[in-house]
Amino acid sequence: MSKMCGIMGYVGNGNGIHATLVGLKRLEYRGYDSVGVGYKKGGDLVIKKCVGRVEDICRRLIPSEDHSTIVISHTRWGTHGKITDENAHPHADCQGKIAIVHNGIIENFQDIKEFLSKRGHQFKSETDSEVISHLIEEYLKTENSFEEACKKAFSMLKGSFAILALASGEDKIVGIRKDSPLVVGIKENESFIASDIYALLPFTKEFIFLQNYDFITVGKGVVKIENLKEGKVERPVEVIDINLEYDGKEKYHHFMIKEIMEQSEVIDRILEKNNGKIEVFSKEISSAKKVFLVGAGSSYHACLYGSYLLTKAGIDSKPIVASEFKHFEKLIDKDSLVIAVSQSGETADVIEAIRIAKKRGAKIFSIVNVYGSTVMRESNDYILMNVGFEVGVAATKTFTSQLIIFLLIYKSIMGEGFDGRELQSKILDLLGRSRREFMEKVVDYLKEKDHVFLIGRGLSFISAEEAALKIKEVSYIHAEAFPGGELKHGTLALIENGTPCIVFVDRENKDEILSNAHEVKTRGGFIIGISPERDEVFDIWIKIPEANEELTIMQVIPIQILAYLLALKKGYNPDYPRNLAKSVTVK
Ligand code: G6P
């Protein structure tokens, strides 16, 4: 069983249960199928865990008066095996005196389990993680201290892990990271540890970003770090001051719609911080012998967009889905520039691609949203999207900001000016209330449908790909995108009376794509046209402003809104779609 989860710990004078639950809520984007908290109460270790969200554990299991100064906690996203109370974290040892939370995968857990079973350990869950608490228990028999037992246990593990452990007799939390993130937050008399700074921002502005094999012992306001490979190490304390003013949902019912609406501000936010960097990237891209773009999900679609623009600028570039990157390894060498695109900066497939490329001698540039993330840290240079946290699982404002960054790079390479105000007013137009009201019509048509096809050519095909992903992610309607000319090579067989087809029309490909729309309509298809101009083939027309290279932004925003409204109509929570997580930290 592998997981990709959020973890948080607290040691201090205050109520750590309350603090970790606040942090966990902010980590739910990493997974939210089950949740758990482990804490010391008197001399005992208490573990509360259940299937569900943070509010479920609060309501069902944790009495509001419960108080503890040493706490570990976890929010989980299971990829294999069942989502059950037993499989939720924390996991205890046989005697219930040690508890651990884990993010990552223990690849050799079967061997460890066998070793431990022979020594009489009994397991309660099906998880790989549970071996960790039992391994610590086992080594406590021979080692002098809890820290030494943890060290020995951690050094046996293969795979990726961020782990926190506590024991009933200890007044500290012990932890380690390898290929899964862990950040320490510092305050007088209090220490916090979490998967990312987002969880910790309500508590502190001072952070230590841990590196692979950093082993930490955390007490009240005291943090000891030792690297299991390098010995004693000093890690800098970084001050990160992020405005939390726009942090909540504000007047919106969901983060997704709040983040969609924030797209009118992304241009200012990008320009505010990154002007110089755009020039650096442009120069480097123009002079590189080979350019590769790598990303996953929506960020991969942004790579397609970037590559399209670079091709237009006469620069050869190859977009590669991060999880497939290793198959292209031979193409990468010291003359290569790899541009990694990632909102979270923690997507495991992207990190792996970066590491492969680095080994081959390539230079790594990245476009990331989360400051301090692994992708940012492992890159030679980076551009920050600077658009604030994105909580909704479906990428919206960060996708648009990735596109704008590529657009700025393209304009800089071409020596063309960029009219930010004009683009902003077009985006504002697309976000207007009347547009959203109009979209209800489309929602009514699509809500009962099982399938929707999307077609476009050139840049519009990239829009179709991203739009299909938005619809699938939050409304669970099967949505599939094709280049307009490709439909007739097979998929046309699926068109029946009333099958919806969203057609993205642009100036350059107008005649051909409209003719593809006719091919669908002739077979009974229902055509939803996204276009600056009306056409008789459209059954519903979604009007968008005229656009050049910013076309994809114009075409995708209406579908973000459509996907959001569809999710609501079907009774789903668009912020937390089933089976998904925002940051996929497993391969
Ligand atoms: C997950 C999310 C997607 C996202 C992708 C890449 O699958 O659900 O919305 O596009 O990861 O994430 P990244 O953080 O690397 O952009």
GROMACS .gro file of N, CA and C in nm, residues 32 77 392-394 472-476 572-581:
model
   60
   32TYR      N    1  -0.730   1.310   0.126
   32TYR     CA    2  -0.835   1.337   0.225
   32TYR      C    3  -0.930   1.220   0.240
   77TRP      N    4  -0.407   0.973   0.146
   77TRP     CA    5  -0.459   0.944   0.012
   77TRP      C    6  -0.406   0.807  -0.027
  392GLY      N    7  -0.802   2.411  -0.441
  392GLY     CA    8  -0.887   2.322  -0.521
  392GLY      C    9  -0.798   2.223  -0.595
  393VAL      N   10  -0.841   2.097  -0.599
  393VAL     CA   11  -0.757   1.995  -0.663
  393VAL      C   12  -0.738   2.025  -0.812
  394ALA      N   13  -0.843   2.072  -0.878
  394ALA     CA   14  -0.831   2.102  -1.021
  394ALA      C   15  -0.753   2.233  -1.037
  472LYS      N   16  -1.353   1.605  -1.647
  472LYS     CA   17  -1.339   1.472  -1.584
  472LYS      C   18  -1.315   1.484  -1.434
  473GLU      N   19  -1.220   1.569  -1.399
  473GLU     CA   20  -1.174   1.578  -1.259
  473GLU      C   21  -1.288   1.607  -1.162
  474VAL      N   22  -1.372   1.703  -1.197
  474VAL     CA   23  -1.469   1.746  -1.095
  474VAL      C   24  -1.613   1.703  -1.122
  475SER      N   25  -1.647   1.670  -1.249
  475SER     CA   26  -1.787   1.632  -1.273
  475SER      C   27  -1.800   1.482  -1.298
  476TYR      N   28  -1.687   1.413  -1.314
  476TYR     CA   29  -1.681   1.268  -1.339
  476TYR      C   30  -1.750   1.227  -1.469
  572TYR      N   31  -2.147   1.711  -0.634
  572TYR     CA   32  -2.011   1.678  -0.592
  572TYR      C   33  -1.941   1.801  -0.536
  573ASN      N   34  -1.844   1.776  -0.447
  573ASN     CA   35  -1.763   1.886  -0.397
  573ASN      C   36  -1.644   1.905  -0.491
  574PRO      N   37  -1.642   2.015  -0.567
  574PRO     CA   38  -1.536   2.030  -0.668
  574PRO      C   39  -1.397   2.048  -0.608
  575ASP      N   40  -1.389   2.089  -0.482
  575ASP     CA   41  -1.257   2.108  -0.421
  575ASP      C   42  -1.188   1.976  -0.388
  576TYR      N   43  -1.269   1.874  -0.362
  576TYR     CA   44  -1.211   1.746  -0.320
  576TYR      C   45  -1.269   1.633  -0.404
  577PRO      N   46  -1.235   1.626  -0.532
  577PRO     CA   47  -1.292   1.519  -0.614
  577PRO      C   48  -1.249   1.381  -0.567
  578ARG      N   49  -1.338   1.284  -0.590
  578ARG     CA   50  -1.309   1.147  -0.544
  578ARG      C   51  -1.179   1.096  -0.608
  579ASN      N   52  -1.109   1.019  -0.535
  579ASN     CA   53  -0.988   0.947  -0.582
  579ASN      C   54  -0.867   1.035  -0.614
  580LEU      N   55  -0.882   1.165  -0.611
  580LEU     CA   56  -0.772   1.250  -0.655
  580LEU      C   57  -0.704   1.318  -0.537
  581ALA      N   58  -0.590   1.377  -0.565
  581ALA     CA   59  -0.522   1.464  -0.469
  581ALA      C   60  -0.451   1.571  -0.548
   0.00000   0.00000   0.00000
